[in-house]
PDB file of C-alpha atoms in Angstrom:
ATOM      1  CA  MET A   1       0.000   0.000   0.000  1.00  0.00           C
ATOM      2  CA  LYS A   2       2.876   2.376   0.816  1.00  0.00           C
ATOM      3  CA  TYR A   3       4.427   1.618  -2.581  1.00  0.00           C
ATOM      4  CA  PHE A   4       1.153   2.474  -4.313  1.00  0.00           C
ATOM      5  CA  LEU A   5       0.691   5.726  -2.367  1.00  0.00           C
ATOM      6  CA  ARG A   6       4.303   6.720  -3.010  1.00  0.00           C
ATOM      7  CA  LYS A   7       3.819   6.226  -6.757  1.00  0.00           C
ATOM      8  CA  ILE A   8       0.605   8.273  -6.664  1.00  0.00           C
ATOM      9  CA  GLY A   9       2.457  11.098  -4.912  1.00  0.00           C
ATOM     10  CA  LEU A  10       5.317  11.004  -7.437  1.00  0.00           C
ATOM     11  CA  LEU A  11       2.802  11.011 -10.291  1.00  0.00           C
ATOM     12  CA  LEU A  12       1.021  14.096  -8.968  1.00  0.00           C
ATOM     13  CA  PHE A  13       4.309  15.897  -8.298  1.00  0.00           C
ATOM     14  CA  ALA A  14       5.671  15.112 -11.769  1.00  0.00           C
ATOM     15  CA  LEU A  15       2.368  16.188 -13.301  1.00  0.00           C
ATOM     16  CA  LEU A  16       2.541  19.542 -11.505  1.00  0.00           C
ATOM     17  CA  VAL A  17       6.130  20.043 -12.709  1.00  0.00           C
ATOM     18  CA  ALA A  18       5.133  19.205 -16.291  1.00  0.00           C
ATOM     19  CA  ILE A  19       2.197  21.636 -16.176  1.00  0.00           C
ATOM     20  CA  THR A  20       4.415  24.371 -14.701  1.00  0.00           C
ATOM     21  CA  LEU A  21       7.104  23.929 -17.355  1.00  0.00           C
ATOM     22  CA  ASN A  22       4.435  23.824 -20.022  1.00  0.00           C
ATOM     23  CA  PHE A  23       3.215  27.218 -18.819  1.00  0.00           C
ATOM     24  CA  PHE A  24       6.552  29.017 -18.455  1.00  0.00           C
ATOM     25  CA  ILE A  25       8.566  27.709 -21.428  1.00  0.00           C
ATOM     26  CA  PRO A  26       6.310  29.156 -24.178  1.00  0.00           C
ATOM     27  CA  ARG A  27       6.351  32.514 -22.398  1.00  0.00           C
ATOM     28  CA  LEU A  28      10.155  32.528 -22.498  1.00  0.00           C
ATOM     29  CA  MET A  29      10.174  31.948 -26.254  1.00  0.00           C
ATOM     30  CA  PRO A  30      10.720  34.922 -28.562  1.00  0.00           C
ATOM     31  CA  GLY A  31       7.791  36.115 -30.623  1.00  0.00           C
ATOM     32  CA  ASP A  32       4.235  37.255 -30.073  1.00  0.00           C
ATOM     33  CA  PRO A  33       1.341  34.949 -31.081  1.00  0.00           C
ATOM     34  CA  ALA A  34      -1.021  37.912 -31.370  1.00  0.00           C
ATOM     35  CA  ARG A  35       1.369  39.709 -33.717  1.00  0.00           C
ATOM     36  CA  GLU A  36       1.785  36.529 -35.755  1.00  0.00           C
ATOM     37  CA  LEU A  37      -1.978  36.264 -36.215  1.00  0.00           C
ATOM     38  CA  ILE A  38      -2.376  39.920 -37.243  1.00  0.00           C
ATOM     39  CA  ASP A  39       0.517  39.678 -39.712  1.00  0.00           C
ATOM     40  CA  ARG A  40      -0.933  36.542 -41.288  1.00  0.00           C
ATOM     41  CA  MET A  41      -4.580  37.639 -41.432  1.00  0.00           C
ATOM     42  CA  GLN A  42      -4.830  40.987 -43.151  1.00  0.00           C
ATOM     43  CA  GLY A  43      -8.385  41.675 -42.033  1.00  0.00           C
ATOM     44  CA  ILE A  44      -7.645  41.925 -38.306  1.00  0.00           C
ATOM     45  CA  PRO A  45      -6.996  45.504 -37.174  1.00  0.00           C
ATOM     46  CA  PRO A  46      -3.955  46.192 -34.951  1.00  0.00           C
ATOM     47  CA  GLU A  47      -6.312  47.627 -32.330  1.00  0.00           C
ATOM     48  CA  SER A  48      -7.438  44.078 -31.610  1.00  0.00           C
ATOM     49  CA  MET A  49      -3.976  43.149 -30.297  1.00  0.00           C
ATOM     50  CA  GLU A  50      -4.945  43.250 -26.613  1.00  0.00           C
ATOM     51  CA  SER A  51      -8.166  41.298 -27.184  1.00  0.00           C
ATOM     52  CA  ILE A  52      -6.251  38.617 -29.060  1.00  0.00           C
ATOM     53  CA  ARG A  53      -3.702  38.373 -26.253  1.00  0.00           C
ATOM     54  CA  ILE A  54      -6.514  37.855 -23.759  1.00  0.00           C
ATOM     55  CA  ALA A  55      -8.061  35.194 -26.010  1.00  0.00           C
ATOM     56  CA  PHE A  56      -4.724  33.365 -26.098  1.00  0.00           C
ATOM     57  CA  GLY A  57      -4.282  33.684 -22.341  1.00  0.00           C
ATOM     58  CA  LEU A  58      -1.296  36.013 -22.741  1.00  0.00           C
ATOM     59  CA  ASP A  59      -2.633  39.065 -20.984  1.00  0.00           C
ATOM     60  CA  THR A  60       0.621  40.735 -19.934  1.00  0.00           C
ATOM     61  CA  LYS A  61      -1.133  43.217 -17.618  1.00  0.00           C
ATOM     62  CA  ASP A  62      -1.441  40.540 -14.950  1.00  0.00           C
ATOM     63  CA  ALA A  63       1.510  39.349 -12.916  1.00  0.00           C
ATOM     64  CA  LEU A  64       3.059  36.072 -14.047  1.00  0.00           C
ATOM     65  CA  ILE A  65       1.832  34.217 -10.967  1.00  0.00           C
ATOM     66  CA  VAL A  66      -1.710  35.461 -11.668  1.00  0.00           C
ATOM     67  CA  GLN A  67      -1.436  34.233 -15.267  1.00  0.00           C
ATOM     68  CA  TYR A  68      -0.235  30.885 -13.925  1.00  0.00           C
ATOM     69  CA  GLY A  69      -3.240  30.652 -11.620  1.00  0.00           C
ATOM     70  CA  LYS A  70      -5.583  31.425 -14.517  1.00  0.00           C
ATOM     71  CA  TYR A  71      -3.818  28.791 -16.592  1.00  0.00           C
ATOM     72  CA  LEU A  72      -4.368  26.129 -13.911  1.00  0.00           C
ATOM     73  CA  LEU A  73      -8.003  27.153 -13.577  1.00  0.00           C
ATOM     74  CA  ASN A  74      -8.517  26.920 -17.328  1.00  0.00           C
ATOM     75  CA  LEU A  75      -6.931  23.468 -17.361  1.00  0.00           C
ATOM     76  CA  LEU A  76      -9.367  22.285 -14.704  1.00  0.00           C
ATOM     77  CA  LYS A  77     -12.177  23.582 -16.914  1.00  0.00           C
ATOM     78  CA  GLY A  78     -10.736  21.800 -19.959  1.00  0.00           C
ATOM     79  CA  ASP A  79      -9.887  25.089 -21.682  1.00  0.00           C
ATOM     80  CA  LEU A  80      -6.631  24.711 -23.644  1.00  0.00           C
ATOM     81  CA  GLY A  81      -6.857  28.040 -25.425  1.00  0.00           C
ATOM     82  CA  ILE A  82      -7.492  29.085 -29.015  1.00  0.00           C
ATOM     83  CA  SER A  83      -5.574  27.620 -31.938  1.00  0.00           C
ATOM     84  CA  LEU A  84      -3.580  30.249 -33.812  1.00  0.00           C
ATOM     85  CA  SER A  85      -3.321  28.244 -37.039  1.00  0.00           C
ATOM     86  CA  ARG A  86      -7.046  27.410 -36.976  1.00  0.00           C
ATOM     87  CA  PHE A  87      -8.316  30.619 -35.364  1.00  0.00           C
ATOM     88  CA  PRO A  88     -10.852  30.901 -33.766  1.00  0.00           C
ATOM     89  CA  THR A  89     -11.277  27.141 -33.202  1.00  0.00           C
ATOM     90  CA  PRO A  90     -10.467  26.003 -29.624  1.00  0.00           C
ATOM     91  CA  VAL A  91      -7.423  23.757 -29.292  1.00  0.00           C
ATOM     92  CA  LYS A  92      -9.400  20.972 -27.628  1.00  0.00           C
ATOM     93  CA  ASP A  93     -11.736  20.752 -30.633  1.00  0.00           C
ATOM     94  CA  VAL A  94      -8.777  20.416 -32.970  1.00  0.00           C
ATOM     95  CA  LEU A  95      -7.177  17.713 -30.810  1.00  0.00           C
ATOM     96  CA  LYS A  96     -10.420  15.752 -30.692  1.00  0.00           C
ATOM     97  CA  ILE A  97     -10.024  15.195 -34.414  1.00  0.00           C
ATOM     98  CA  ALA A  98      -6.330  14.229 -34.431  1.00  0.00           C
ATOM     99  CA  ILE A  99      -5.909  12.155 -31.258  1.00  0.00           C
ATOM    100  CA  PRO A 100      -8.139   9.193 -32.297  1.00  0.00           C
ATOM    101  CA  TRP A 101      -6.172   8.789 -35.548  1.00  0.00           C
ATOM    102  CA  THR A 102      -2.847   8.779 -33.705  1.00  0.00           C
ATOM    103  CA  LEU A 103      -4.030   6.407 -30.991  1.00  0.00           C
ATOM    104  CA  GLY A 104      -5.427   4.036 -33.591  1.00  0.00           C
ATOM    105  CA  LEU A 105      -2.319   4.026 -35.779  1.00  0.00           C
ATOM    106  CA  MET A 106       0.541   4.430 -33.317  1.00  0.00           C
ATOM    107  CA  GLY A 107      -1.139   2.545 -30.486  1.00  0.00           C
ATOM    108  CA  LEU A 108      -1.929  -0.552 -32.525  1.00  0.00           C
ATOM    109  CA  ALA A 109       1.469  -0.527 -34.253  1.00  0.00           C
ATOM    110  CA  THR A 110       3.333  -0.156 -30.933  1.00  0.00           C
ATOM    111  CA  ILE A 111       1.385  -2.972 -29.277  1.00  0.00           C
ATOM    112  CA  LEU A 112       1.878  -5.300 -32.258  1.00  0.00           C
ATOM    113  CA  SER A 113       5.579  -4.492 -32.418  1.00  0.00           C
ATOM    114  CA  PHE A 114       6.031  -5.142 -28.697  1.00  0.00           C
ATOM    115  CA  PHE A 115       4.236  -8.498 -28.668  1.00  0.00           C
ATOM    116  CA  ILE A 116       5.783  -9.789 -31.894  1.00  0.00           C
ATOM    117  CA  GLY A 117       9.251  -8.571 -30.877  1.00  0.00           C
ATOM    118  CA  THR A 118       8.912 -10.080 -27.402  1.00  0.00           C
ATOM    119  CA  ILE A 119       7.857 -13.479 -28.757  1.00  0.00           C
ATOM    120  CA  LEU A 120      10.676 -13.488 -31.322  1.00  0.00           C
ATOM    121  CA  GLY A 121      13.150 -12.352 -28.645  1.00  0.00           C
ATOM    122  CA  ILE A 122      12.131 -15.211 -26.338  1.00  0.00           C
ATOM    123  CA  GLY A 123      12.544 -17.698 -29.184  1.00  0.00           C
ATOM    124  CA  ALA A 124      15.875 -16.198 -30.246  1.00  0.00           C
ATOM    125  CA  ALA A 125      17.252 -16.467 -26.704  1.00  0.00           C
ATOM    126  CA  TRP A 126      15.954 -19.989 -26.113  1.00  0.00           C
ATOM    127  CA  SER A 127      17.345 -21.187 -29.468  1.00  0.00           C
ATOM    128  CA  ARG A 128      20.331 -18.827 -29.578  1.00  0.00           C
ATOM    129  CA  ASN A 129      22.661 -21.444 -31.048  1.00  0.00           C
ATOM    130  CA  LYS A 130      20.448 -21.993 -34.080  1.00  0.00           C
ATOM    131  CA  ARG A 131      20.967 -20.178 -37.363  1.00  0.00           C
ATOM    132  CA  TRP A 132      17.402 -18.833 -37.636  1.00  0.00           C
ATOM    133  CA  ALA A 133      17.738 -17.034 -34.302  1.00  0.00           C
ATOM    134  CA  THR A 134      20.942 -15.253 -35.331  1.00  0.00           C
ATOM    135  CA  LEU A 135      19.486 -14.405 -38.737  1.00  0.00           C
ATOM    136  CA  THR A 136      16.261 -13.025 -37.214  1.00  0.00           C
ATOM    137  CA  VAL A 137      18.032 -10.773 -34.719  1.00  0.00           C
ATOM    138  CA  GLY A 138      20.541  -9.547 -37.287  1.00  0.00           C
ATOM    139  CA  THR A 139      17.921  -8.811 -39.932  1.00  0.00           C
ATOM    140  CA  PHE A 140      15.647  -6.731 -37.715  1.00  0.00           C
ATOM    141  CA  ILE A 141      18.567  -4.896 -36.077  1.00  0.00           C
ATOM    142  CA  PHE A 142      19.722  -3.978 -39.582  1.00  0.00           C
ATOM    143  CA  ILE A 143      16.211  -2.738 -40.467  1.00  0.00           C
ATOM    144  CA  ARG A 144      16.062  -0.781 -37.211  1.00  0.00           C
ATOM    145  CA  SER A 145      19.105   1.219 -38.293  1.00  0.00           C
ATOM    146  CA  PHE A 146      16.999   2.805 -41.049  1.00  0.00           C
ATOM    147  CA  PRO A 147      15.129   6.007 -40.125  1.00  0.00           C
ATOM    148  CA  TYR A 148      11.346   5.743 -39.920  1.00  0.00           C
ATOM    149  CA  PHE A 149      10.762   8.176 -42.738  1.00  0.00           C
ATOM    150  CA  TRP A 150      13.256   6.434 -45.062  1.00  0.00           C
ATOM    151  CA  LEU A 151      11.564   3.072 -44.582  1.00  0.00           C
ATOM    152  CA  GLY A 152       8.180   4.742 -45.085  1.00  0.00           C
ATOM    153  CA  LEU A 153       9.330   6.322 -48.340  1.00  0.00           C
ATOM    154  CA  LEU A 154      10.640   2.923 -49.432  1.00  0.00           C
ATOM    155  CA  PHE A 155       7.273   1.296 -48.724  1.00  0.00           C
ATOM    156  CA  ILE A 156       5.457   4.060 -50.588  1.00  0.00           C
ATOM    157  CA  TYR A 157       7.743   3.716 -53.602  1.00  0.00           C
ATOM    158  CA  PHE A 158       7.395  -0.064 -53.953  1.00  0.00           C
ATOM    159  CA  PHE A 159       3.893  -0.823 -52.637  1.00  0.00           C
ATOM    160  CA  ALA A 160       2.037   2.401 -53.500  1.00  0.00           C
ATOM    161  CA  PHE A 161       3.835   3.913 -56.500  1.00  0.00           C
ATOM    162  CA  ARG A 162       5.301   0.960 -58.406  1.00  0.00           C
ATOM    163  CA  MET A 163       2.995  -1.937 -57.475  1.00  0.00           C
ATOM    164  CA  GLN A 164      -0.029   0.284 -56.594  1.00  0.00           C
ATOM    165  CA  VAL A 165      -1.185  -2.179 -53.956  1.00  0.00           C
ATOM    166  CA  PHE A 166      -1.788   0.472 -51.277  1.00  0.00           C
ATOM    167  CA  PRO A 167      -2.689   4.185 -51.396  1.00  0.00           C
ATOM    168  CA  ILE A 168       0.086   6.773 -51.198  1.00  0.00           C
ATOM    169  CA  GLY A 169      -1.327   8.697 -48.232  1.00  0.00           C
ATOM    170  CA  ASN A 170      -4.283  10.009 -46.197  1.00  0.00           C
ATOM    171  CA  ALA A 171      -6.269   8.143 -43.548  1.00  0.00           C
ATOM    172  CA  TYR A 172      -9.212   7.047 -45.680  1.00  0.00           C
ATOM    173  CA  SER A 173     -10.701   7.484 -49.129  1.00  0.00           C
ATOM    174  CA  ILE A 174     -12.522  10.756 -49.731  1.00  0.00           C
ATOM    175  CA  TYR A 175     -15.084   8.836 -51.775  1.00  0.00           C
ATOM    176  CA  VAL A 176     -16.235   6.723 -48.811  1.00  0.00           C
ATOM    177  CA  GLN A 177     -18.918   8.033 -46.480  1.00  0.00           C
ATOM    178  CA  ARG A 178     -17.853   8.080 -42.842  1.00  0.00           C
ATOM    179  CA  GLY A 179     -19.404   5.328 -40.767  1.00  0.00           C
ATOM    180  CA  GLY A 180     -20.135   1.761 -41.715  1.00  0.00           C
ATOM    181  CA  TRP A 181     -17.927  -1.138 -42.817  1.00  0.00           C
ATOM    182  CA  ASP A 182     -16.765   0.530 -46.025  1.00  0.00           C
ATOM    183  CA  PHE A 183     -15.264   3.365 -43.992  1.00  0.00           C
ATOM    184  CA  ILE A 184     -13.600   0.953 -41.524  1.00  0.00           C
ATOM    185  CA  LEU A 185     -12.097  -1.085 -44.361  1.00  0.00           C
ATOM    186  CA  SER A 186     -10.868   2.107 -46.016  1.00  0.00           C
ATOM    187  CA  VAL A 187      -9.192   3.224 -42.769  1.00  0.00           C
ATOM    188  CA  LEU A 188      -7.489  -0.166 -42.372  1.00  0.00           C
ATOM    189  CA  TYR A 189      -6.423  -0.112 -46.019  1.00  0.00           C
ATOM    190  CA  HIS A 190      -4.896   3.368 -45.806  1.00  0.00           C
ATOM    191  CA  GLY A 191      -3.336   2.716 -42.396  1.00  0.00           C
ATOM    192  CA  PHE A 192      -1.575  -0.522 -43.349  1.00  0.00           C
ATOM    193  CA  LEU A 193       1.611   1.000 -44.775  1.00  0.00           C
ATOM    194  CA  PRO A 194       2.231   3.547 -41.970  1.00  0.00           C
ATOM    195  CA  ALA A 195       1.451   0.885 -39.357  1.00  0.00           C
ATOM    196  CA  ALA A 196       3.786  -1.583 -41.083  1.00  0.00           C
ATOM    197  CA  THR A 197       6.508   1.076 -41.168  1.00  0.00           C
ATOM    198  CA  ILE A 198       6.275   1.680 -37.415  1.00  0.00           C
ATOM    199  CA  THR A 199       5.978  -2.016 -36.555  1.00  0.00           C
ATOM    200  CA  VAL A 200       8.833  -3.271 -38.712  1.00  0.00           C
ATOM    201  CA  SER A 201      11.139  -0.410 -37.677  1.00  0.00           C
ATOM    202  CA  SER A 202      10.541  -1.053 -33.976  1.00  0.00           C
ATOM    203  CA  LEU A 203      10.816  -4.849 -33.979  1.00  0.00           C
ATOM    204  CA  GLY A 204      14.608  -4.935 -33.779  1.00  0.00           C
ATOM    205  CA  GLY A 205      14.729  -3.071 -30.480  1.00  0.00           C
ATOM    206  CA  TRP A 206      12.137  -5.270 -28.779  1.00  0.00           C
ATOM    207  CA  ILE A 207      13.761  -8.474 -30.094  1.00  0.00           C
ATOM    208  CA  LEU A 208      17.244  -7.493 -28.939  1.00  0.00           C
ATOM    209  CA  THR A 209      16.052  -6.260 -25.531  1.00  0.00           C
ATOM    210  CA  MET A 210      14.020  -9.391 -24.815  1.00  0.00           C
ATOM    211  CA  ARG A 211      16.757 -11.673 -26.116  1.00  0.00           C
ATOM    212  CA  ASN A 212      19.405 -10.115 -23.863  1.00  0.00           C
ATOM    213  CA  ASN A 213      17.112 -10.129 -20.823  1.00  0.00           C
ATOM    214  CA  MET A 214      16.159 -13.743 -21.485  1.00  0.00           C
ATOM    215  CA  ILE A 215      19.791 -14.863 -21.839  1.00  0.00           C
ATOM    216  CA  ASN A 216      20.662 -13.232 -18.504  1.00  0.00           C
ATOM    217  CA  VAL A 217      17.726 -14.937 -16.791  1.00  0.00           C
ATOM    218  CA  LEU A 218      18.602 -18.319 -18.299  1.00  0.00           C
ATOM    219  CA  ALA A 219      22.007 -18.071 -16.606  1.00  0.00           C
ATOM    220  CA  GLU A 220      20.404 -17.773 -13.144  1.00  0.00           C
ATOM    221  CA  ASP A 221      20.735 -20.612 -10.620  1.00  0.00           C
ATOM    222  CA  TYR A 222      17.003 -21.226 -10.292  1.00  0.00           C
ATOM    223  CA  ILE A 223      16.812 -22.021 -14.019  1.00  0.00           C
ATOM    224  CA  THR A 224      19.601 -24.569 -13.581  1.00  0.00           C
ATOM    225  CA  VAL A 225      17.743 -26.080 -10.619  1.00  0.00           C
ATOM    226  CA  ALA A 226      14.514 -26.248 -12.643  1.00  0.00           C
ATOM    227  CA  LEU A 227      16.329 -28.054 -15.463  1.00  0.00           C
ATOM    228  CA  ALA A 228      17.964 -30.443 -12.993  1.00  0.00           C
ATOM    229  CA  LYS A 229      14.573 -31.297 -11.515  1.00  0.00           C
ATOM    230  CA  GLY A 230      13.360 -32.289 -14.955  1.00  0.00           C
ATOM    231  CA  LEU A 231      10.555 -29.728 -15.197  1.00  0.00           C
ATOM    232  CA  PRO A 232       8.951 -29.405 -18.638  1.00  0.00           C
ATOM    233  CA  LEU A 233      11.025 -27.171 -20.907  1.00  0.00           C
ATOM    234  CA  ARG A 234       7.948 -25.244 -21.965  1.00  0.00           C
ATOM    235  CA  ARG A 235       7.170 -24.389 -18.349  1.00  0.00           C
ATOM    236  CA  ILE A 236      10.755 -23.284 -17.680  1.00  0.00           C
ATOM    237  CA  LYS A 237      10.803 -21.184 -20.834  1.00  0.00           C
ATOM    238  CA  ASN A 238       7.486 -19.373 -20.337  1.00  0.00           C
ATOM    239  CA  LEU A 239       6.842 -19.368 -16.585  1.00  0.00           C
ATOM    240  CA  TYR A 240      10.296 -19.079 -15.060  1.00  0.00           C
ATOM    241  CA  ALA A 241      12.459 -17.414 -17.700  1.00  0.00           C
ATOM    242  CA  ALA A 242      10.181 -15.294 -19.889  1.00  0.00           C
ATOM    243  CA  LYS A 243       8.066 -13.987 -17.003  1.00  0.00           C
ATOM    244  CA  ASN A 244      11.120 -12.546 -15.250  1.00  0.00           C
ATOM    245  CA  ALA A 245      12.884 -11.424 -18.424  1.00  0.00           C
ATOM    246  CA  ILE A 246       9.933  -9.369 -19.584  1.00  0.00           C
ATOM    247  CA  LEU A 247       9.881  -7.123 -16.508  1.00  0.00           C
ATOM    248  CA  PRO A 248      12.474  -4.587 -17.791  1.00  0.00           C
ATOM    249  CA  SER A 249      10.657  -4.438 -21.138  1.00  0.00           C
ATOM    250  CA  ILE A 250       7.388  -3.419 -19.494  1.00  0.00           C
ATOM    251  CA  THR A 251       8.773  -0.019 -18.517  1.00  0.00           C
ATOM    252  CA  SER A 252      10.075   0.564 -22.047  1.00  0.00           C
ATOM    253  CA  PHE A 253       6.716  -0.518 -23.446  1.00  0.00           C
ATOM    254  CA  ALA A 254       4.922   1.919 -21.152  1.00  0.00           C
ATOM    255  CA  MET A 255       7.227   4.730 -22.291  1.00  0.00           C
ATOM    256  CA  SER A 256       6.480   3.848 -25.905  1.00  0.00           C
ATOM    257  CA  LEU A 257       2.739   3.875 -25.262  1.00  0.00           C
ATOM    258  CA  GLY A 258       3.067   7.228 -23.541  1.00  0.00           C
ATOM    259  CA  PHE A 259       4.776   8.760 -26.544  1.00  0.00           C
ATOM    260  CA  VAL A 260       2.038   7.357 -28.800  1.00  0.00           C
ATOM    261  CA  VAL A 261       0.023  10.506 -28.012  1.00  0.00           C
ATOM    262  CA  GLY A 262       2.752  12.569 -29.625  1.00  0.00           C
ATOM    263  CA  GLY A 263       2.329  10.608 -32.803  1.00  0.00           C
ATOM    264  CA  GLY A 264       4.936   9.414 -35.258  1.00  0.00           C
ATOM    265  CA  LEU A 265       5.898  12.867 -36.489  1.00  0.00           C
ATOM    266  CA  LEU A 266       7.943  11.820 -39.506  1.00  0.00           C
ATOM    267  CA  THR A 267       5.749   8.821 -40.301  1.00  0.00           C
ATOM    268  CA  GLU A 268       2.574  10.913 -40.295  1.00  0.00           C
ATOM    269  CA  MET A 269       4.287  13.560 -42.400  1.00  0.00           C
ATOM    270  CA  VAL A 270       5.424  11.006 -44.985  1.00  0.00           C
ATOM    271  CA  PHE A 271       1.994   9.403 -45.263  1.00  0.00           C
ATOM    272  CA  ALA A 272       0.034  12.660 -44.805  1.00  0.00           C
ATOM    273  CA  TYR A 273      -1.757  10.967 -41.917  1.00  0.00           C
ATOM    274  CA  PRO A 274      -3.980  13.390 -39.939  1.00  0.00           C
ATOM    275  CA  GLY A 275      -2.614  12.580 -36.495  1.00  0.00           C
ATOM    276  CA  VAL A 276      -1.075  14.541 -33.636  1.00  0.00           C
ATOM    277  CA  GLY A 277       2.427  14.258 -35.088  1.00  0.00           C
ATOM    278  CA  LEU A 278       1.408  15.961 -38.319  1.00  0.00           C
ATOM    279  CA  MET A 279      -0.554  18.537 -36.331  1.00  0.00           C
ATOM    280  CA  LEU A 280       2.494  19.287 -34.168  1.00  0.00           C
ATOM    281  CA  TRP A 281       4.602  19.918 -37.259  1.00  0.00           C
ATOM    282  CA  GLN A 282       1.935  22.228 -38.673  1.00  0.00           C
ATOM    283  CA  ALA A 283       1.718  24.043 -35.332  1.00  0.00           C
ATOM    284  CA  VAL A 284       5.480  24.611 -35.305  1.00  0.00           C
ATOM    285  CA  GLN A 285       5.370  25.909 -38.867  1.00  0.00           C
ATOM    286  CA  ALA A 286       2.544  28.320 -37.990  1.00  0.00           C
ATOM    287  CA  LYS A 287       4.035  29.242 -34.572  1.00  0.00           C
ATOM    288  CA  ASP A 288       0.797  28.068 -32.996  1.00  0.00           C
ATOM    289  CA  TYR A 289       1.949  28.276 -29.368  1.00  0.00           C
ATOM    290  CA  ALA A 290      -1.376  27.216 -27.870  1.00  0.00           C
ATOM    291  CA  MET A 291      -1.466  24.053 -29.982  1.00  0.00           C
ATOM    292  CA  MET A 292       2.166  23.165 -29.259  1.00  0.00           C
ATOM    293  CA  GLN A 293       1.593  23.775 -25.555  1.00  0.00           C
ATOM    294  CA  ALA A 294      -1.461  21.500 -25.506  1.00  0.00           C
ATOM    295  CA  ILE A 295       0.283  18.710 -27.430  1.00  0.00           C
ATOM    296  CA  PHE A 296       3.348  18.806 -25.171  1.00  0.00           C
ATOM    297  CA  LEU A 297       1.075  18.700 -22.134  1.00  0.00           C
ATOM    298  CA  PHE A 298      -0.796  15.678 -23.472  1.00  0.00           C
ATOM    299  CA  ILE A 299       2.486  13.897 -24.219  1.00  0.00           C
ATOM    300  CA  SER A 300       3.737  14.580 -20.683  1.00  0.00           C
ATOM    301  CA  ILE A 301       0.521  13.358 -19.094  1.00  0.00           C
ATOM    302  CA  ALA A 302       0.437  10.253 -21.290  1.00  0.00           C
ATOM    303  CA  VAL A 303       4.042   9.320 -20.427  1.00  0.00           C
ATOM    304  CA  LEU A 304       3.457   9.833 -16.701  1.00  0.00           C
ATOM    305  CA  ILE A 305       0.272   7.756 -16.694  1.00  0.00           C
ATOM    306  CA  ALA A 306       1.897   5.024 -18.797  1.00  0.00           C
ATOM    307  CA  ASN A 307       4.831   4.839 -16.361  1.00  0.00           C
ATOM    308  CA  PHE A 308       2.438   4.668 -13.437  1.00  0.00           C
ATOM    309  CA  ILE A 309       0.577   1.777 -15.066  1.00  0.00           C
ATOM    310  CA  ALA A 310       3.925   0.047 -15.721  1.00  0.00           C
ATOM    311  CA  ASP A 311       4.858   0.417 -12.048  1.00  0.00           C
ATOM    312  CA  ILE A 312       1.566  -1.168 -11.019  1.00  0.00           C
ATOM    313  CA  ALA A 313       2.054  -3.995 -13.533  1.00  0.00           C
ATOM    314  CA  ILE A 314       5.547  -4.679 -12.177  1.00  0.00           C
ATOM    315  CA  LEU A 315       4.143  -4.549  -8.636  1.00  0.00           C
ATOM    316  CA  LEU A 316       1.691  -7.309  -9.558  1.00  0.00           C
ATOM    317  CA  LEU A 317       4.201  -9.430 -11.502  1.00  0.00           C
ATOM    318  CA  ASP A 318       7.240  -9.173  -9.219  1.00  0.00           C
ATOM    319  CA  PRO A 319       6.774 -10.177  -5.559  1.00  0.00           C
ATOM    320  CA  ARG A 320      10.134  -8.598  -4.672  1.00  0.00           C
ATOM    321  CA  VAL A 321       8.693  -5.143  -5.376  1.00  0.00           C
ATOM    322  CA  ARG A 322       5.737  -5.838  -3.094  1.00  0.00           C
ATOM    323  CA  ASP A 323       8.062  -6.993  -0.335  1.00  0.00           C
ATOM    324  CA  GLY A 324      10.239  -3.907  -0.723  1.00  0.00           C
ATOM    325  CA  GLY A 325       7.255  -1.573  -0.663  1.00  0.00           C
ATOM    326  CA  ARG A 326       6.086  -2.660   2.774  1.00  0.00           C
TER     327      ARG A 326
END
C-alpha cells in the first residue's frame, strides 16, 4: 500500500512540474502569437492586439503568478486556449479530431511491435545457437538502423507507387462516407503501410532487448535447478524465464505507449496521416503556441500515466517489489 501511495504522490508531483514547465517555457520563447496572427490575417486591425492576447491567455497586464493561476483554472475547466493556425477554433476541438487517428495508428502498431518482438526475442534467446535465431536478430537490427521516414518512403515507392497495392497517403478514401464497414475497411487499407513502417522499424529493439534479458535470466541458478529437476522445458521457458525477463521491457513498453500521443511525427508527415504528429509539425510551422503547448502537455501526461501503469504492472508481476514496498 505504501508503494502504491508513493507512486501516486510522485505522479502528482511530476504532473505539476510538467504543467508548470508547459506554462513558463512558451512565455520565455521569442515572438508574439497575437502579432503573428495579425501579420498573417490581413483583415484583423492592430487595435485588436490586446483582445487577441486575452483570447490566447497572454494578458501581460497581470503578474506572471496570476497568469499561472488562470492557466491552472482553465486546465481544470478543460480550456486549452485558441488555436492560432485554426483561429478561432479552440485547441481541444482540434485535438479531438487528431488524437483518435494517432491512438489508432501508433497505439496498434506499438502494441503489435512489442508483442511480436517479445515473442521473437524469447525464441531467439531460447534457441540462440540456431541459425534462424541469429538471422532473425541480425535482420531486424539492420532494419532498425533505417530512419522511420526512409523506410516509409521505401514502402510508398514499392507498394504504392510501383505496385499500386496500397494508397500513397491520407487516412481514408474521400469517396467513402464516414461510418459503416466501407469506412472501416478504407481506414485499415490506408493505415496498413504507416502501421507496417512503425511495426517493422521497432521490432529490432524489442527483439534485442528481450533476447538479452532472457539470456541473462537463463544463466540464473534457479533455471539450472529447474532443469535439474526435470521440469517441462515449456514451463521453464514461459513461466520461469520469460516472465522474469519481460519485466524490464514493461517499462520501455509503457514509455512507448506514452509517446504514442505525440504521434509518429515523420511517419505521419510522410503518409500525410492526420494525427497529432502531423498537427504538431503544422503548429510549429505556424508558430501556434497554444497548440504546441497542448500537445506537449498531453504527451507529458500520457508518459506519466503510462509509467504509473507500468509500475503497477511490475508490482503485480514481481513479488520482490511488493516486499520492498512494505
